[in-house]
mmCIF file of C-alpha atoms in Angstrom:
data_model
loop_
_atom_site.group_PDB
_atom_site.id
_atom_site.type_symbol
_atom_site.label_atom_id
_atom_site.label_comp_id
_atom_site.label_asym_id
_atom_site.label_seq_id
_atom_site.Cartn_x
_atom_site.Cartn_y
_atom_site.Cartn_z
ATOM 1 C CA MET A 1 16.415 -14.091 -19.902
ATOM 2 C CA ASP A 2 16.383 -17.211 -17.499
ATOM 3 C CA ASP A 3 13.506 -17.087 -14.800
ATOM 4 C CA LEU A 4 15.199 -15.997 -11.608
ATOM 5 C CA SER A 5 16.979 -13.227 -13.392
ATOM 6 C CA PHE A 6 13.920 -12.094 -15.275
ATOM 7 C CA PHE A 7 12.096 -12.527 -11.806
ATOM 8 C CA ARG A 8 14.543 -9.935 -9.773
ATOM 9 C CA ARG A 9 14.234 -7.424 -12.644
ATOM 10 C CA PHE A 10 11.007 -7.281 -13.341
ATOM 11 C CA ARG A 11 9.194 -8.436 -9.846
ATOM 12 C CA LEU A 12 6.524 -10.853 -11.156
ATOM 13 C CA TYR A 13 7.448 -14.209 -12.428
ATOM 14 C CA LYS A 14 7.200 -14.183 -16.789
ATOM 15 C CA GLU A 15 3.734 -16.366 -16.934
ATOM 16 C CA THR A 16 2.132 -13.712 -14.384
ATOM 17 C CA VAL A 17 3.654 -11.133 -16.909
ATOM 18 C CA LEU A 18 1.679 -12.750 -19.588
ATOM 19 C CA HIS A 19 -0.824 -12.952 -17.970
ATOM 20 C CA VAL A 20 -1.210 -9.535 -17.578
ATOM 21 C CA LEU A 21 -0.127 -8.426 -20.963
ATOM 22 C CA GLN A 22 -3.343 -10.918 -21.908
ATOM 23 C CA GLN A 23 -5.852 -8.377 -19.991
ATOM 24 C CA ILE A 24 -4.242 -5.088 -21.467
ATOM 25 C CA GLU A 25 -2.549 -5.310 -25.122
ATOM 26 C CA HIS A 26 -5.633 -4.848 -27.051
ATOM 27 C CA ASN A 27 -5.549 -1.290 -25.567
ATOM 28 C CA LEU A 28 -1.484 -0.990 -26.119
ATOM 29 C CA GLU A 29 -1.956 -1.626 -29.985
ATOM 30 C CA PHE A 30 -0.489 1.185 -32.697
ATOM 31 C CA ASN A 31 -2.249 1.560 -35.353
ATOM 32 C CA ASN A 32 0.423 0.817 -37.345
ATOM 33 C CA ASP A 33 4.145 -0.307 -37.654
ATOM 34 C CA LEU A 34 5.816 3.283 -38.422
ATOM 35 C CA ASN A 35 8.639 4.297 -36.856
ATOM 36 C CA ASN A 36 9.766 1.349 -35.159
ATOM 37 C CA SER A 37 6.507 0.841 -32.827
ATOM 38 C CA VAL A 38 7.356 -0.522 -29.447
ATOM 39 C CA SER A 39 5.960 -4.008 -28.900
ATOM 40 C CA ASN A 40 3.369 -4.587 -26.472
ATOM 41 C CA ILE A 41 5.311 -6.755 -24.720
ATOM 42 C CA ASN A 42 8.038 -4.275 -24.553
ATOM 43 C CA GLN A 43 5.775 -1.416 -23.191
ATOM 44 C CA LEU A 44 4.952 -3.806 -20.488
ATOM 45 C CA LEU A 45 8.238 -4.437 -19.892
ATOM 46 C CA THR A 46 9.243 -0.679 -19.641
ATOM 47 C CA THR A 47 6.838 -0.541 -17.286
ATOM 48 C CA LEU A 48 7.536 -2.889 -14.803
ATOM 49 C CA GLN A 49 11.241 -1.745 -15.074
ATOM 50 C CA PHE A 50 10.222 1.239 -13.945
ATOM 51 C CA TYR A 51 8.314 -0.097 -10.960
ATOM 52 C CA ALA A 52 11.460 -2.047 -9.814
ATOM 53 C CA THR A 53 13.832 0.619 -10.208
ATOM 54 C CA CYS A 54 14.532 4.295 -8.260
ATOM 55 C CA GLY A 55 12.501 5.993 -11.398
ATOM 56 C CA HIS A 56 15.376 6.809 -13.515
ATOM 57 C CA GLN A 57 13.837 7.125 -16.979
ATOM 58 C CA THR A 58 16.949 7.893 -18.640
ATOM 59 C CA ALA A 59 18.433 5.067 -17.442
ATOM 60 C CA ILE A 60 15.327 2.603 -18.108
ATOM 61 C CA GLY A 61 15.369 3.942 -21.744
ATOM 62 C CA ASP A 62 19.447 2.884 -22.491
ATOM 63 C CA PHE A 63 18.164 -0.540 -21.292
ATOM 64 C CA MET A 64 14.887 -0.982 -23.122
ATOM 65 C CA ARG A 65 17.049 0.823 -26.246
ATOM 66 C CA ILE A 66 14.369 3.628 -26.579
ATOM 67 C CA HIS A 67 14.066 6.835 -25.517
ATOM 68 C CA GLN A 68 13.345 8.673 -22.587
ATOM 69 C CA SER A 69 10.546 10.497 -24.010
ATOM 70 C CA ALA A 70 9.109 7.576 -25.609
ATOM 71 C CA VAL A 71 9.689 5.855 -21.700
ATOM 72 C CA SER A 72 7.837 8.669 -19.880
ATOM 73 C CA ARG A 73 4.327 8.252 -22.756
ATOM 74 C CA ILE A 74 5.019 4.209 -22.055
ATOM 75 C CA ILE A 75 4.975 4.822 -18.278
ATOM 76 C CA SER A 76 1.731 6.480 -18.272
ATOM 77 C CA LYS A 77 -0.221 4.588 -21.106
ATOM 78 C CA VAL A 78 0.437 1.220 -19.312
ATOM 79 C CA SER A 79 -0.067 2.584 -15.907
ATOM 80 C CA GLN A 80 -3.765 3.407 -16.948
ATOM 81 C CA GLU A 81 -4.492 -0.103 -18.088
ATOM 82 C CA ILE A 82 -3.366 -1.855 -15.543
ATOM 83 C CA ALA A 83 -5.376 0.568 -13.310
ATOM 84 C CA ARG A 84 -8.425 0.028 -15.113
ATOM 85 C CA LEU A 85 -7.928 -3.404 -14.088
ATOM 86 C CA GLY A 86 -8.584 -2.262 -10.484
ATOM 87 C CA PRO A 87 -12.103 -3.383 -10.375
ATOM 88 C CA GLN A 88 -11.390 -6.935 -10.600
ATOM 89 C CA TYR A 89 -8.719 -7.051 -7.939
ATOM 90 C CA ILE A 90 -9.093 -3.903 -5.120
ATOM 91 C CA THR A 91 -12.374 -4.462 -3.780
ATOM 92 C CA MET A 92 -14.144 -2.899 -0.771
ATOM 93 C CA PRO A 93 -16.803 -4.227 0.818
ATOM 94 C CA ASN A 94 -20.638 -3.012 0.336
ATOM 95 C CA ARG A 95 -22.786 -2.335 2.955
ATOM 96 C CA GLN A 96 -24.317 -5.426 4.084
ATOM 97 C CA GLU A 97 -20.274 -6.645 4.631
ATOM 98 C CA GLN A 98 -19.599 -3.522 6.176
ATOM 99 C CA ILE A 99 -22.174 -4.053 8.813
ATOM 100 C CA HIS A 100 -20.488 -7.680 9.269
ATOM 101 C CA ILE A 101 -17.482 -6.406 9.705
ATOM 102 C CA GLN A 102 -18.418 -3.611 12.262
ATOM 103 C CA SER A 103 -20.574 -6.166 14.509
ATOM 104 C CA ARG A 104 -17.301 -8.807 14.300
ATOM 105 C CA PHE A 105 -14.918 -5.905 15.255
ATOM 106 C CA TYR A 106 -17.403 -4.627 18.076
ATOM 107 C CA ASN A 107 -17.179 -8.014 19.594
ATOM 108 C CA ILE A 108 -13.344 -8.435 19.144
ATOM 109 C CA PHE A 109 -13.199 -4.977 21.351
ATOM 110 C CA LYS A 110 -15.770 -6.145 23.661
ATOM 111 C CA LYS A 111 -13.300 -8.857 24.350
ATOM 112 C CA SER A 112 -10.121 -7.789 24.558
ATOM 113 C CA PRO A 113 -9.656 -4.090 22.957
ATOM 114 C CA ALA A 114 -6.203 -4.657 23.885
ATOM 115 C CA TYR A 115 -5.813 -6.886 20.538
ATOM 116 C CA PHE A 116 -8.732 -4.638 18.806
ATOM 117 C CA CYS A 117 -6.351 -2.791 16.497
ATOM 118 C CA SER A 118 -4.757 -5.801 15.390
ATOM 119 C CA ALA A 119 -7.395 -7.558 14.781
ATOM 120 C CA VAL A 120 -8.583 -4.483 12.503
ATOM 121 C CA PHE A 121 -6.114 -4.817 10.430
ATOM 122 C CA ASN A 122 -5.640 -8.702 10.205
ATOM 123 C CA ASN A 123 -8.876 -9.236 9.577
ATOM 124 C CA LEU A 124 -9.479 -7.178 6.137
ATOM 125 C CA PRO A 125 -9.751 -8.397 2.919
ATOM 126 C CA MET A 126 -6.394 -8.936 1.361
ATOM 127 C CA GLU A 127 -7.245 -6.500 -1.733
ATOM 128 C CA LEU A 128 -7.728 -3.567 1.149
ATOM 129 C CA LYS A 129 -4.407 -4.507 2.412
ATOM 130 C CA ALA A 130 -2.834 -3.621 -0.847
ATOM 131 C CA LEU A 131 -4.109 -0.067 -1.379
ATOM 132 C CA ASN A 132 -1.634 2.733 -0.522
ATOM 133 C CA LEU A 133 -1.549 4.262 3.262
ATOM 134 C CA MET A 134 -3.872 7.138 2.590
ATOM 135 C CA ALA A 135 -6.703 5.083 0.405
ATOM 136 C CA TYR A 136 -6.249 2.552 3.628
ATOM 137 C CA GLN A 137 -7.358 5.189 5.870
ATOM 138 C CA ARG A 138 -9.991 6.326 4.118
ATOM 139 C CA GLU A 139 -12.017 3.501 3.424
ATOM 140 C CA LEU A 140 -11.222 1.951 6.801
ATOM 141 C CA LYS A 141 -12.617 5.475 8.093
ATOM 142 C CA ARG A 142 -16.059 4.362 6.224
ATOM 143 C CA TYR A 143 -16.742 1.660 8.441
ATOM 144 C CA LEU A 144 -14.776 1.203 11.699
ATOM 145 C CA THR A 145 -13.938 3.875 14.667
ATOM 146 C CA ASP A 146 -10.131 4.097 13.490
ATOM 147 C CA ARG A 147 -7.429 4.202 15.334
ATOM 148 C CA CYS A 148 -4.326 5.740 13.831
ATOM 149 C CA ASP A 149 -0.741 7.681 14.258
ATOM 150 C CA SER A 150 -0.640 11.355 16.418
ATOM 151 C CA GLY A 151 0.489 12.377 13.019
ATOM 152 C CA TYR A 152 -3.283 13.296 12.623
ATOM 153 C CA ALA A 153 -5.447 15.385 14.473
ATOM 154 C CA LEU A 154 -7.342 13.484 17.296
ATOM 155 C CA LYS A 155 -11.544 13.090 15.722
ATOM 156 C CA SER A 156 -14.393 11.654 17.046
ATOM 157 C CA TYR A 157 -13.653 9.069 14.483
ATOM 158 C CA LEU A 158 -10.691 9.240 14.767
ATOM 159 C CA LEU A 159 -8.708 8.195 18.122
ATOM 160 C CA THR A 160 -5.020 8.826 17.705
ATOM 161 C CA PRO A 161 -1.878 7.637 20.400
ATOM 162 C CA LEU A 162 -0.565 9.660 23.202
ATOM 163 C CA LEU A 163 2.605 11.755 22.409
ATOM 164 C CA ASN A 164 4.320 10.624 25.957
ATOM 165 C CA PRO A 165 2.300 7.877 27.765
ATOM 166 C CA VAL A 166 3.068 7.705 31.194
ATOM 167 C CA SER A 167 0.621 5.452 33.229
ATOM 168 C CA PRO A 168 0.795 2.093 32.224
ATOM 169 C CA GLU A 169 -3.253 2.258 30.694
ATOM 170 C CA GLU A 170 -1.600 5.094 28.537
ATOM 171 C CA ILE A 171 1.043 2.815 27.824
ATOM 172 C CA ARG A 172 -1.220 -0.231 26.788
ATOM 173 C CA TYR A 173 -3.815 2.379 24.783
ATOM 174 C CA ASN A 174 -0.360 2.925 22.651
ATOM 175 C CA GLU A 175 0.786 -0.595 22.806
ATOM 176 C CA ALA A 176 -2.412 -1.074 21.110
ATOM 177 C CA HIS A 177 -1.648 1.324 17.857
ATOM 178 C CA ILE A 178 1.605 0.133 17.119
ATOM 179 C CA ARG A 179 0.408 -3.379 16.693
ATOM 180 C CA THR A 180 -1.785 -2.236 14.425
ATOM 181 C CA ARG A 181 0.700 0.102 12.446
ATOM 182 C CA ASN A 182 3.607 -2.363 12.869
ATOM 183 C CA SER A 183 0.691 -4.704 10.757
ATOM 184 C CA VAL A 184 0.323 -2.032 8.042
ATOM 185 C CA GLU A 185 4.244 -1.230 7.817
ATOM 186 C CA ARG A 186 4.693 -4.263 7.219
ATOM 187 C CA THR A 187 2.515 -4.921 4.708
ATOM 188 C CA PHE A 188 3.132 -1.956 2.870
ATOM 189 C CA GLY A 189 7.081 -2.792 2.715
ATOM 190 C CA VAL A 190 6.468 -5.821 0.960
ATOM 191 C CA TRP A 191 4.432 -4.045 -1.205
ATOM 192 C CA LYS A 192 7.418 -1.281 -1.925
ATOM 193 C CA ARG A 193 10.065 -3.894 -1.635
ATOM 194 C CA ARG A 194 8.193 -5.633 -4.755
ATOM 195 C CA PHE A 195 8.252 -2.232 -6.846
ATOM 196 C CA PRO A 196 10.661 -0.575 -4.900
ATOM 197 C CA VAL A 197 9.874 2.922 -6.917
ATOM 198 C CA LEU A 198 7.335 3.735 -4.556
ATOM 199 C CA ALA A 199 9.512 3.686 -1.485
ATOM 200 C CA TYR A 200 11.767 6.371 -3.842
ATOM 201 C CA GLY A 201 9.337 8.503 -4.958
ATOM 202 C CA LEU A 202 7.373 9.360 -7.877
ATOM 203 C CA ARG A 203 8.978 12.369 -9.610
ATOM 204 C CA CYS A 204 5.926 12.801 -11.939
ATOM 205 C CA LYS A 205 2.548 14.768 -12.716
ATOM 206 C CA LEU A 206 0.211 13.734 -9.392
ATOM 207 C CA GLU A 207 -2.120 12.330 -11.536
ATOM 208 C CA ASN A 208 0.292 10.166 -13.199
ATOM 209 C CA ALA A 209 2.072 9.436 -9.817
ATOM 210 C CA LEU A 210 -1.570 8.359 -8.457
ATOM 211 C CA THR A 211 -2.262 5.795 -11.678
ATOM 212 C CA THR A 212 1.503 4.374 -10.603
ATOM 213 C CA ILE A 213 0.081 3.554 -7.167
ATOM 214 C CA VAL A 214 -3.069 1.972 -7.999
ATOM 215 C CA ALA A 215 -1.319 -0.056 -11.190
ATOM 216 C CA THR A 216 1.041 -1.748 -8.391
ATOM 217 C CA ALA A 217 -1.810 -2.208 -6.243
ATOM 218 C CA VAL A 218 -3.079 -4.274 -9.241
ATOM 219 C CA LEU A 219 -0.321 -6.074 -10.081
ATOM 220 C CA HIS A 220 0.609 -6.999 -6.279
ATOM 221 C CA ASN A 221 -2.807 -8.500 -5.881
ATOM 222 C CA ILE A 222 -2.632 -10.516 -8.876
ATOM 223 C CA ALA A 223 1.245 -11.823 -8.001
ATOM 224 C CA ARG A 224 -0.725 -12.976 -4.826
ATOM 225 C CA ARG A 225 -3.424 -14.567 -6.624
ATOM 226 C CA GLN A 226 -0.826 -16.270 -8.466
ATOM 227 C CA ASN A 227 0.804 -17.064 -4.965
ATOM 228 C CA GLU A 228 4.232 -15.678 -6.269
ATOM 229 C CA ARG A 229 7.086 -15.236 -3.659
ATOM 230 C CA GLU A 230 8.513 -11.813 -2.935
ATOM 231 C CA PRO A 231 11.006 -11.082 -5.425
ATOM 232 C CA PRO A 232 14.868 -11.347 -4.379
ATOM 233 C CA PRO A 233 16.540 -7.897 -4.616
ATOM 234 C CA PRO A 234 16.402 -5.948 -7.250
ATOM 235 C CA GLU A 235 19.900 -5.803 -8.855
ATOM 236 C CA TYR A 236 20.883 -2.251 -9.659
ATOM 237 C CA ILE A 237 19.974 -0.774 -6.134
ATOM 238 C CA ASN A 238 21.277 -1.050 -2.840
ATOM 239 C CA PHE A 239 18.962 -3.174 -0.906
ATOM 240 C CA GLU A 240 20.101 -1.624 2.356
ATOM 241 C CA GLN A 241 19.146 1.773 0.847
ATOM 242 C CA LEU A 242 16.253 0.263 0.011
ATOM 243 C CA GLN A 243 15.005 -0.600 3.901
ATOM 244 C CA TYR A 244 15.898 2.525 5.181
ATOM 245 C CA LEU A 245 13.777 4.465 2.921
ATOM 246 C CA ILE A 246 10.780 2.252 3.667
ATOM 247 C CA GLY A 247 11.843 2.710 7.336
ATOM 248 C CA GLN A 248 11.795 6.098 6.658
ATOM 249 C CA ASP A 249 8.080 6.319 5.134
ATOM 250 C CA ASP A 250 6.726 4.921 8.558
ATOM 251 C CA ILE A 251 4.272 7.659 10.495
ATOM 252 C CA GLN A 252 6.231 7.545 14.263
ATOM 253 C CA PRO A 253 4.227 8.850 16.532
ATOM 254 C CA GLU A 254 6.717 12.049 17.799
ATOM 255 C CA ALA A 255 6.452 13.094 14.414
ATOM 256 C CA GLY A 256 2.685 13.982 14.899
ATOM 257 C CA HIS A 257 1.494 17.788 15.248
ATOM 258 C CA ARG A 258 -1.014 18.745 17.308
ATOM 259 C CA VAL A 259 -4.130 20.447 16.429
ATOM 260 C CA ASN A 260 -6.798 22.490 19.043
ATOM 261 C CA GLU A 261 -8.242 19.596 19.722
ATOM 262 C CA ASN A 262 -12.208 19.096 20.664
ATOM 263 C CA ARG A 263 -12.266 18.890 24.798
ATOM 264 C CA ILE A 264 -15.417 15.924 24.243
ATOM 265 C CA ILE A 265 -12.980 13.980 21.938
ATOM 266 C CA HIS A 266 -10.392 14.359 23.970
ATOM 267 C CA ASP A 267 -12.289 13.435 26.844
ATOM 268 C CA ASN A 268 -14.036 10.416 24.796
ATOM 269 C CA ARG A 269 -10.114 9.340 24.207
ATOM 270 C CA ARG A 270 -9.305 9.643 27.981
ATOM 271 C CA ASN A 271 -12.583 7.476 29.111
ATOM 272 C CA LEU A 272 -11.225 5.028 26.583
ATOM 273 C CA ILE A 273 -8.116 4.589 28.376
ATOM 274 C CA THR A 274 -9.541 4.787 32.555
ATOM 275 C CA ASN A 275 -12.551 2.173 31.406
ATOM 276 C CA TYR A 276 -10.633 -0.242 29.030
ATOM 277 C CA PHE A 277 -6.743 0.156 29.023
ATOM 278 C CA GLU A 278 -6.659 0.323 32.819
ATOM 279 C CA ASN A 279 -8.430 -2.814 33.956
ATOM 280 C CA LEU A 280 -6.191 -4.728 31.662
#
């Protein structure tokens, strides 16, 4: 298969696939060659084909000439081995780094609150950006005063957008959220275009879905470190439909739910809008 066709079908360069294989193949070996056991490279390619499609294992089995049940076992096994590489390719700031980042963000916020939300995401390590949205928010919550979408409840550590901004300061406050959300959405859009199964949805057990998410994050970071470009649209996927699905995953403010909000927290958000965004 020529390089472009391979890249389009498996979403990684050949050299990158071999680089990944070298790190996990010792755990993919079968004890013997009975029953026509699948080779290490074909196990990895089967898994990459799953990540590169809408996730129909029967079609993947037909392409790889193995049974669907074998495809399922291979995907689970290989995904686990790739996910185990997580500590090498997905890192979080230690406590000292967290304090340093907090100080930088605080200085940015003091100087120009309107750009705070954009700075939060743009200054994060590449590895943190590659995590799924829930993990990103969970880790960010640990060391930042977070600002997120209104799909979440208003908390002391998480200030959500207003559902119906009216005044100029309220609009500026919401625009700060939009800048952050757009940065997050663009980043995860690149990730989902590389591995479309994330956009189409993982029809498998929850634990396998979580493993797949981590595994694709590892592969995405490896591809970034290898200076790979974004792959061309997959052969057997409608690209417009893929883009639509990625857009559907974005959290929109008007889709948020409202809960009984703590009055003090609500007042804190109002004070932020009044004292900072009103004066911009």
